[in-house]
PDB file of C-alpha atoms in Angstrom:
ATOM      1  CA  MET A   1       0.001  -0.009  -0.020  1.00  0.00           C
ATOM      2  CA  SER A   2       1.378   3.410  -0.959  1.00  0.00           C
ATOM      3  CA  ASP A   3       2.069   6.185   1.563  1.00  0.00           C
ATOM      4  CA  PHE A   4      -0.914   8.152   0.367  1.00  0.00           C
ATOM      5  CA  TRP A   5      -3.393   5.342   1.057  1.00  0.00           C
ATOM      6  CA  VAL A   6      -1.845   4.704   4.469  1.00  0.00           C
ATOM      7  CA  LEU A   7      -2.385   8.344   5.421  1.00  0.00           C
ATOM      8  CA  PHE A   8      -5.872   8.300   3.848  1.00  0.00           C
ATOM      9  CA  ALA A   9      -6.991   5.146   5.743  1.00  0.00           C
ATOM     10  CA  LYS A  10      -5.718   6.532   9.041  1.00  0.00           C
ATOM     11  CA  GLU A  11      -7.358   9.976   8.607  1.00  0.00           C
ATOM     12  CA  LEU A  12     -10.601   8.400   7.547  1.00  0.00           C
ATOM     13  CA  LYS A  13     -10.632   6.285  10.697  1.00  0.00           C
ATOM     14  CA  ASN A  14      -9.912   9.336  12.798  1.00  0.00           C
ATOM     15  CA  LEU A  15     -12.713  11.259  11.098  1.00  0.00           C
ATOM     16  CA  LEU A  16     -15.196   8.490  11.669  1.00  0.00           C
ATOM     17  CA  ARG A  17     -14.191   8.231  15.355  1.00  0.00           C
ATOM     18  CA  ASP A  18     -14.502  12.018  15.936  1.00  0.00           C
ATOM     19  CA  LYS A  19     -18.249  12.594  16.534  1.00  0.00           C
ATOM     20  CA  LYS A  20     -17.820  16.365  16.812  1.00  0.00           C
ATOM     21  CA  LEU A  21     -16.246  16.552  13.347  1.00  0.00           C
ATOM     22  CA  ILE A  22     -18.907  14.361  11.826  1.00  0.00           C
ATOM     23  CA  PHE A  23     -21.542  16.578  13.390  1.00  0.00           C
ATOM     24  CA  GLY A  24     -19.889  19.697  12.012  1.00  0.00           C
ATOM     25  CA  LEU A  25     -19.363  18.313   8.508  1.00  0.00           C
ATOM     26  CA  VAL A  26     -22.636  16.420   8.018  1.00  0.00           C
ATOM     27  CA  VAL A  27     -25.320  17.290  10.511  1.00  0.00           C
ATOM     28  CA  VAL A  28     -24.784  21.088  10.714  1.00  0.00           C
ATOM     29  CA  PRO A  29     -24.960  21.671   6.917  1.00  0.00           C
ATOM     30  CA  LEU A  30     -28.060  19.504   6.694  1.00  0.00           C
ATOM     31  CA  ILE A  31     -29.721  21.735   9.282  1.00  0.00           C
ATOM     32  CA  ILE A  32     -28.317  25.172   8.436  1.00  0.00           C
ATOM     33  CA  TYR A  33     -28.724  25.176   4.610  1.00  0.00           C
ATOM     34  CA  PRO A  34     -32.424  24.116   4.601  1.00  0.00           C
ATOM     35  CA  ALA A  35     -33.057  26.623   7.416  1.00  0.00           C
ATOM     36  CA  LEU A  36     -31.398  29.430   5.398  1.00  0.00           C
ATOM     37  CA  GLY A  37     -33.400  28.463   2.304  1.00  0.00           C
ATOM     38  CA  LYS A  38     -36.602  28.390   4.343  1.00  0.00           C
ATOM     39  CA  GLY A  39     -35.782  31.798   5.861  1.00  0.00           C
ATOM     40  CA  MET A  40     -35.202  33.293   2.408  1.00  0.00           C
ATOM     41  CA  GLY A  41     -38.432  31.768   1.168  1.00  0.00           C
ATOM     42  CA  ILE A  42     -40.356  33.261   4.042  1.00  0.00           C
ATOM     43  CA  GLY A  43     -38.732  36.664   3.436  1.00  0.00           C
ATOM     44  CA  ILE A  44     -39.676  36.588  -0.232  1.00  0.00           C
ATOM     45  CA  GLU A  45     -43.252  35.524   0.550  1.00  0.00           C
ATOM     46  CA  LYS A  46     -43.583  38.394   3.061  1.00  0.00           C
ATOM     47  CA  ALA A  47     -42.153  40.807   0.523  1.00  0.00           C
ATOM     48  CA  ARG A  48     -44.698  39.644  -2.065  1.00  0.00           C
ATOM     49  CA  GLY A  49     -47.521  39.983   0.436  1.00  0.00           C
ATOM     50  CA  GLU A  50     -49.598  43.025   1.354  1.00  0.00           C
ATOM     51  CA  THR A  51     -48.055  46.415   0.612  1.00  0.00           C
ATOM     52  CA  HIS A  52     -49.082  49.086   3.163  1.00  0.00           C
ATOM     53  CA  VAL A  53     -49.011  52.517   1.494  1.00  0.00           C
ATOM     54  CA  ALA A  54     -49.453  55.817   3.243  1.00  0.00           C
ATOM     55  CA  ILE A  55     -50.495  58.688   1.031  1.00  0.00           C
ATOM     56  CA  ALA A  56     -49.966  62.367   1.799  1.00  0.00           C
ATOM     57  CA  ASN A  57     -52.014  64.364  -0.740  1.00  0.00           C
ATOM     58  CA  PHE A  58     -50.986  68.018  -0.938  1.00  0.00           C
ATOM     59  CA  ASP A  59     -52.822  68.453  -4.260  1.00  0.00           C
ATOM     60  CA  SER A  60     -56.366  69.812  -4.628  1.00  0.00           C
ATOM     61  CA  GLY A  61     -57.031  68.630  -8.190  1.00  0.00           C
ATOM     62  CA  ASP A  62     -58.704  65.660  -9.729  1.00  0.00           C
ATOM     63  CA  TYR A  63     -55.617  63.825 -10.839  1.00  0.00           C
ATOM     64  CA  GLY A  64     -54.348  63.443  -7.275  1.00  0.00           C
ATOM     65  CA  SER A  65     -57.642  61.824  -6.332  1.00  0.00           C
ATOM     66  CA  LEU A  66     -57.407  59.585  -9.412  1.00  0.00           C
ATOM     67  CA  LEU A  67     -53.977  58.391  -8.303  1.00  0.00           C
ATOM     68  CA  ILE A  68     -55.298  57.538  -4.864  1.00  0.00           C
ATOM     69  CA  LYS A  69     -58.195  55.581  -6.442  1.00  0.00           C
ATOM     70  CA  ALA A  70     -55.713  53.673  -8.661  1.00  0.00           C
ATOM     71  CA  LEU A  71     -53.608  52.707  -5.667  1.00  0.00           C
ATOM     72  CA  ASN A  72     -56.661  51.848  -3.595  1.00  0.00           C
ATOM     73  CA  SER A  73     -58.095  49.557  -6.261  1.00  0.00           C
ATOM     74  CA  SER A  74     -54.850  47.682  -6.886  1.00  0.00           C
ATOM     75  CA  PRO A  75     -54.509  44.137  -5.470  1.00  0.00           C
ATOM     76  CA  ASN A  76     -52.284  43.490  -2.450  1.00  0.00           C
ATOM     77  CA  VAL A  77     -52.173  47.216  -1.668  1.00  0.00           C
ATOM     78  CA  THR A  78     -53.623  48.788   1.483  1.00  0.00           C
ATOM     79  CA  VAL A  79     -53.935  52.550   1.332  1.00  0.00           C
ATOM     80  CA  THR A  80     -53.888  54.803   4.397  1.00  0.00           C
ATOM     81  CA  LEU A  81     -54.438  58.535   3.966  1.00  0.00           C
ATOM     82  CA  VAL A  82     -52.097  60.601   6.128  1.00  0.00           C
ATOM     83  CA  GLU A  83     -52.996  64.132   7.263  1.00  0.00           C
ATOM     84  CA  ALA A  84     -49.853  66.169   7.697  1.00  0.00           C
ATOM     85  CA  GLY A  85     -48.674  69.724   7.221  1.00  0.00           C
ATOM     86  CA  ASP A  86     -45.442  68.856   5.456  1.00  0.00           C
ATOM     87  CA  VAL A  87     -43.398  65.884   4.162  1.00  0.00           C
ATOM     88  CA  ALA A  88     -41.396  65.433   7.393  1.00  0.00           C
ATOM     89  CA  ALA A  89     -44.573  65.153   9.454  1.00  0.00           C
ATOM     90  CA  ALA A  90     -46.081  62.744   6.899  1.00  0.00           C
ATOM     91  CA  LEU A  91     -42.950  60.511   7.083  1.00  0.00           C
ATOM     92  CA  GLU A  92     -43.084  60.446  10.865  1.00  0.00           C
ATOM     93  CA  ARG A  93     -46.810  59.631  10.801  1.00  0.00           C
ATOM     94  CA  ALA A  94     -46.333  56.827   8.245  1.00  0.00           C
ATOM     95  CA  SER A  95     -43.446  55.352  10.235  1.00  0.00           C
ATOM     96  CA  ASN A  96     -45.518  55.328  13.383  1.00  0.00           C
ATOM     97  CA  LEU A  97     -48.319  53.511  11.432  1.00  0.00           C
ATOM     98  CA  LYS A  98     -45.819  50.806  10.280  1.00  0.00           C
ATOM     99  CA  GLN A  99     -46.306  51.593   6.616  1.00  0.00           C
ATOM    100  CA  ASN A 100     -43.907  50.251   3.902  1.00  0.00           C
ATOM    101  CA  VAL A 101     -44.114  53.207   1.556  1.00  0.00           C
ATOM    102  CA  LEU A 102     -45.179  56.810   1.689  1.00  0.00           C
ATOM    103  CA  VAL A 103     -46.493  58.379  -1.505  1.00  0.00           C
ATOM    104  CA  VAL A 104     -46.392  62.194  -1.524  1.00  0.00           C
ATOM    105  CA  ILE A 105     -48.550  63.989  -4.096  1.00  0.00           C
ATOM    106  CA  PRO A 106     -47.106  67.521  -4.179  1.00  0.00           C
ATOM    107  CA  PRO A 107     -49.050  70.781  -4.701  1.00  0.00           C
ATOM    108  CA  GLY A 108     -49.764  71.575  -8.363  1.00  0.00           C
ATOM    109  CA  PHE A 109     -49.741  67.861  -9.400  1.00  0.00           C
ATOM    110  CA  SER A 110     -53.084  68.037 -11.203  1.00  0.00           C
ATOM    111  CA  GLU A 111     -52.308  71.458 -12.684  1.00  0.00           C
ATOM    112  CA  SER A 112     -49.062  70.198 -14.264  1.00  0.00           C
ATOM    113  CA  ILE A 113     -50.892  67.274 -15.920  1.00  0.00           C
ATOM    114  CA  ALA A 114     -53.718  69.505 -17.149  1.00  0.00           C
ATOM    115  CA  GLU A 115     -51.171  71.874 -18.698  1.00  0.00           C
ATOM    116  CA  ASN A 116     -49.300  68.991 -20.384  1.00  0.00           C
ATOM    117  CA  ARG A 117     -46.274  69.319 -18.134  1.00  0.00           C
ATOM    118  CA  SER A 118     -44.508  66.518 -16.223  1.00  0.00           C
ATOM    119  CA  ALA A 119     -45.847  65.924 -12.741  1.00  0.00           C
ATOM    120  CA  ILE A 120     -43.722  64.348 -10.045  1.00  0.00           C
ATOM    121  CA  VAL A 121     -44.860  61.882  -7.373  1.00  0.00           C
ATOM    122  CA  TYR A 122     -42.459  61.153  -4.503  1.00  0.00           C
ATOM    123  CA  VAL A 123     -42.225  57.603  -3.281  1.00  0.00           C
ATOM    124  CA  TYR A 124     -40.512  57.127   0.056  1.00  0.00           C
ATOM    125  CA  GLY A 125     -39.472  53.672   1.225  1.00  0.00           C
ATOM    126  CA  ILE A 126     -39.826  53.390   5.012  1.00  0.00           C
ATOM    127  CA  PHE A 127     -37.285  51.116   6.690  1.00  0.00           C
ATOM    128  CA  SER A 128     -38.495  50.292  10.180  1.00  0.00           C
ATOM    129  CA  SER A 129     -35.441  48.050  10.825  1.00  0.00           C
ATOM    130  CA  LEU A 130     -32.056  47.407   9.249  1.00  0.00           C
ATOM    131  CA  GLY A 131     -33.023  44.092   7.658  1.00  0.00           C
ATOM    132  CA  THR A 132     -32.713  42.933   4.097  1.00  0.00           C
ATOM    133  CA  GLY A 133     -34.968  45.688   2.776  1.00  0.00           C
ATOM    134  CA  MET A 134     -36.667  43.215   0.473  1.00  0.00           C
ATOM    135  CA  LYS A 135     -40.182  44.228   1.458  1.00  0.00           C
ATOM    136  CA  GLU A 136     -39.521  47.932   0.956  1.00  0.00           C
ATOM    137  CA  SER A 137     -37.900  47.283  -2.421  1.00  0.00           C
ATOM    138  CA  VAL A 138     -40.805  45.128  -3.634  1.00  0.00           C
ATOM    139  CA  SER A 139     -43.298  47.694  -2.346  1.00  0.00           C
ATOM    140  CA  GLU A 140     -41.559  50.476  -4.174  1.00  0.00           C
ATOM    141  CA  GLY A 141     -41.558  48.501  -7.409  1.00  0.00           C
ATOM    142  CA  ARG A 142     -45.244  47.680  -7.026  1.00  0.00           C
ATOM    143  CA  ILE A 143     -46.190  51.370  -6.456  1.00  0.00           C
ATOM    144  CA  ASN A 144     -43.998  52.537  -9.335  1.00  0.00           C
ATOM    145  CA  ALA A 145     -45.675  50.017 -11.658  1.00  0.00           C
ATOM    146  CA  ILE A 146     -49.144  51.347 -10.666  1.00  0.00           C
ATOM    147  CA  ILE A 147     -48.038  54.921 -11.210  1.00  0.00           C
ATOM    148  CA  GLN A 148     -46.523  54.098 -14.610  1.00  0.00           C
ATOM    149  CA  ALA A 149     -49.740  52.340 -15.680  1.00  0.00           C
ATOM    150  CA  LEU A 150     -51.829  55.331 -14.630  1.00  0.00           C
ATOM    151  CA  SER A 151     -49.397  57.668 -16.358  1.00  0.00           C
ATOM    152  CA  ARG A 152     -49.637  55.721 -19.615  1.00  0.00           C
ATOM    153  CA  GLY A 153     -53.464  55.608 -19.368  1.00  0.00           C
ATOM    154  CA  ILE A 154     -53.629  59.433 -18.958  1.00  0.00           C
ATOM    155  CA  ALA A 155     -51.205  59.877 -21.863  1.00  0.00           C
ATOM    156  CA  GLU A 156     -53.335  57.601 -24.113  1.00  0.00           C
ATOM    157  CA  ILE A 157     -56.471  59.612 -23.287  1.00  0.00           C
ATOM    158  CA  LYS A 158     -54.678  62.885 -24.151  1.00  0.00           C
ATOM    159  CA  VAL A 159     -53.323  61.430 -27.391  1.00  0.00           C
ATOM    160  CA  ARG A 160     -56.744  60.078 -28.369  1.00  0.00           C
ATOM    161  CA  LYS A 161     -58.261  63.508 -27.861  1.00  0.00           C
ATOM    162  CA  LEU A 162     -55.770  64.885 -30.368  1.00  0.00           C
ATOM    163  CA  GLY A 163     -57.217  62.614 -33.063  1.00  0.00           C
ATOM    164  CA  PHE A 164     -54.892  59.592 -33.041  1.00  0.00           C
ATOM    165  CA  SER A 165     -56.758  56.321 -33.274  1.00  0.00           C
ATOM    166  CA  GLU A 166     -53.895  54.211 -31.935  1.00  0.00           C
ATOM    167  CA  PRO A 167     -52.213  56.068 -29.011  1.00  0.00           C
ATOM    168  CA  SER A 168     -49.907  53.176 -28.182  1.00  0.00           C
ATOM    169  CA  ALA A 169     -48.282  53.400 -31.629  1.00  0.00           C
ATOM    170  CA  LEU A 170     -47.508  57.043 -30.970  1.00  0.00           C
ATOM    171  CA  LEU A 171     -46.291  56.616 -27.388  1.00  0.00           C
ATOM    172  CA  SER A 172     -44.247  53.506 -28.236  1.00  0.00           C
ATOM    173  CA  PRO A 173     -43.496  53.569 -31.971  1.00  0.00           C
ATOM    174  CA  ILE A 174     -40.854  50.806 -31.625  1.00  0.00           C
ATOM    175  CA  GLN A 175     -41.425  47.629 -29.635  1.00  0.00           C
ATOM    176  CA  ALA A 176     -38.887  44.849 -29.182  1.00  0.00           C
ATOM    177  CA  ARG A 177     -39.747  41.182 -28.770  1.00  0.00           C
ATOM    178  CA  SER A 178     -36.899  39.100 -27.325  1.00  0.00           C
ATOM    179  CA  LEU A 179     -36.457  35.436 -28.251  1.00  0.00           C
ATOM    180  CA  SER A 180     -33.646  32.948 -27.717  1.00  0.00           C
ATOM    181  CA  TYR A 181     -31.976  30.433 -30.036  1.00  0.00           C
ATOM    182  CA  VAL A 182     -30.522  27.711 -27.798  1.00  0.00           C
ATOM    183  CA  ARG A 183     -28.539  24.907 -29.461  1.00  0.00           C
ATOM    184  CA  GLY A 184     -30.520  24.883 -32.680  1.00  0.00           C
ATOM    185  CA  ARG A 185     -33.908  25.400 -31.066  1.00  0.00           C
ATOM    186  CA  LEU A 186     -35.974  28.585 -31.137  1.00  0.00           C
ATOM    187  CA  VAL A 187     -37.382  29.366 -27.678  1.00  0.00           C
ATOM    188  CA  ASN A 188     -39.988  32.013 -26.923  1.00  0.00           C
ATOM    189  CA  VAL A 189     -38.036  33.217 -23.885  1.00  0.00           C
ATOM    190  CA  SER A 190     -36.011  36.388 -23.498  1.00  0.00           C
ATOM    191  CA  PRO A 191     -32.188  36.039 -23.447  1.00  0.00           C
ATOM    192  CA  SER A 192     -32.114  37.662 -20.003  1.00  0.00           C
ATOM    193  CA  ALA A 193     -34.291  34.837 -18.579  1.00  0.00           C
ATOM    194  CA  VAL A 194     -32.111  32.193 -20.189  1.00  0.00           C
ATOM    195  CA  SER A 195     -28.997  33.974 -18.958  1.00  0.00           C
ATOM    196  CA  ALA A 196     -30.352  34.109 -15.359  1.00  0.00           C
ATOM    197  CA  ILE A 197     -30.953  30.302 -15.409  1.00  0.00           C
ATOM    198  CA  LEU A 198     -27.543  29.580 -16.846  1.00  0.00           C
ATOM    199  CA  ALA A 199     -25.884  31.978 -14.375  1.00  0.00           C
ATOM    200  CA  SER A 200     -27.551  30.286 -11.441  1.00  0.00           C
ATOM    201  CA  GLN A 201     -26.303  26.914 -12.616  1.00  0.00           C
ATOM    202  CA  SER A 202     -22.757  28.119 -13.422  1.00  0.00           C
ATOM    203  CA  VAL A 203     -22.399  29.890 -10.038  1.00  0.00           C
ATOM    204  CA  THR A 204     -23.733  27.169  -7.756  1.00  0.00           C
ATOM    205  CA  LEU A 205     -21.461  24.395  -8.892  1.00  0.00           C
ATOM    206  CA  PRO A 206     -18.167  26.370  -8.539  1.00  0.00           C
ATOM    207  CA  ILE A 207     -19.184  27.500  -5.091  1.00  0.00           C
ATOM    208  CA  VAL A 208     -19.827  23.938  -3.980  1.00  0.00           C
ATOM    209  CA  VAL A 209     -16.453  22.777  -5.424  1.00  0.00           C
ATOM    210  CA  PHE A 210     -14.643  25.723  -3.804  1.00  0.00           C
ATOM    211  CA  LEU A 211     -16.138  24.880  -0.409  1.00  0.00           C
ATOM    212  CA  MET A 212     -15.195  21.253  -0.772  1.00  0.00           C
ATOM    213  CA  VAL A 213     -11.631  22.089  -1.750  1.00  0.00           C
ATOM    214  CA  THR A 214     -11.279  24.586   1.028  1.00  0.00           C
ATOM    215  CA  LEU A 215     -12.664  22.225   3.650  1.00  0.00           C
ATOM    216  CA  THR A 216     -10.423  19.376   2.416  1.00  0.00           C
ATOM    217  CA  ALA A 217      -7.380  21.609   2.606  1.00  0.00           C
ATOM    218  CA  GLN A 218      -8.200  22.698   6.112  1.00  0.00           C
ATOM    219  CA  ILE A 219      -8.679  19.119   7.270  1.00  0.00           C
ATOM    220  CA  ALA A 220      -5.407  18.043   5.613  1.00  0.00           C
ATOM    221  CA  ALA A 221      -3.458  20.915   7.074  1.00  0.00           C
ATOM    222  CA  GLY A 222      -4.835  20.201  10.569  1.00  0.00           C
ATOM    223  CA  ALA A 223      -4.088  16.499  10.190  1.00  0.00           C
ATOM    224  CA  ILE A 224      -0.481  17.002   9.143  1.00  0.00           C
ATOM    225  CA  ALA A 225       0.061  19.566  11.957  1.00  0.00           C
ATOM    226  CA  SER A 226      -1.304  17.181  14.553  1.00  0.00           C
ATOM    227  CA  GLU A 227       0.767  14.259  13.224  1.00  0.00           C
ATOM    228  CA  LYS A 228       3.930  16.393  13.486  1.00  0.00           C
ATOM    229  CA  GLU A 229       2.973  17.557  16.987  1.00  0.00           C
ATOM    230  CA  ASN A 230       2.406  13.947  18.121  1.00  0.00           C
ATOM    231  CA  LYS A 231       5.652  12.776  16.500  1.00  0.00           C
ATOM    232  CA  THR A 232       3.793  10.153  14.434  1.00  0.00           C
ATOM    233  CA  LEU A 233       4.234  11.664  10.955  1.00  0.00           C
ATOM    234  CA  GLU A 234       7.640  10.017  10.463  1.00  0.00           C
ATOM    235  CA  THR A 235       6.205   6.682  11.503  1.00  0.00           C
ATOM    236  CA  LEU A 236       3.340   6.956   9.002  1.00  0.00           C
ATOM    237  CA  LEU A 237       5.750   7.920   6.222  1.00  0.00           C
TER     238      LEU A 237
END
């Protein structure tokens, strides 16, 4: 038997006899990794759940009320109107009410839209704790999507009043459809989606291999050091 296999057989016996090491190498990963995955899943589900939105409306026109109705009628969105004198007071009030997002409709919002000028809506993400921020990010994206949909609807109404029968063709004259050609097959999926799948596969495997190599190197280094300390390395060799 070669020197390598002698060392391998001895270290394997030592590993199997050491219950603490077996617990750390086998039992702990089997508990920690599923727990981390479960925790991430719970966090994502909470982020995708109900979005609590506080609205401070400083506008007196019809378009401000229309925006509030659009938010109030959206699924998974709970709207709370906040009475405040300024933005700072509205933020404090929304934070006390445990809201995820504060939407501020500034003065002159309806007037700007009526005069064909750009109107600004301020969306404040409220971080109650220094966590992952996933819920606040998802809530902001959800509110922005509603605002963009309402904005496009108002634009289409204005364009139709000007005499255009197809407002979408005027607002978006060029549209892109993304497809993928994967190994001789045409797939009706965007390249970004395919790239995300391939990236997840190409990243996971190297990480696992890296962890295995690192753990093996640490075990080997510790074994050689202990053999030298116990004056048994020369005997094994």
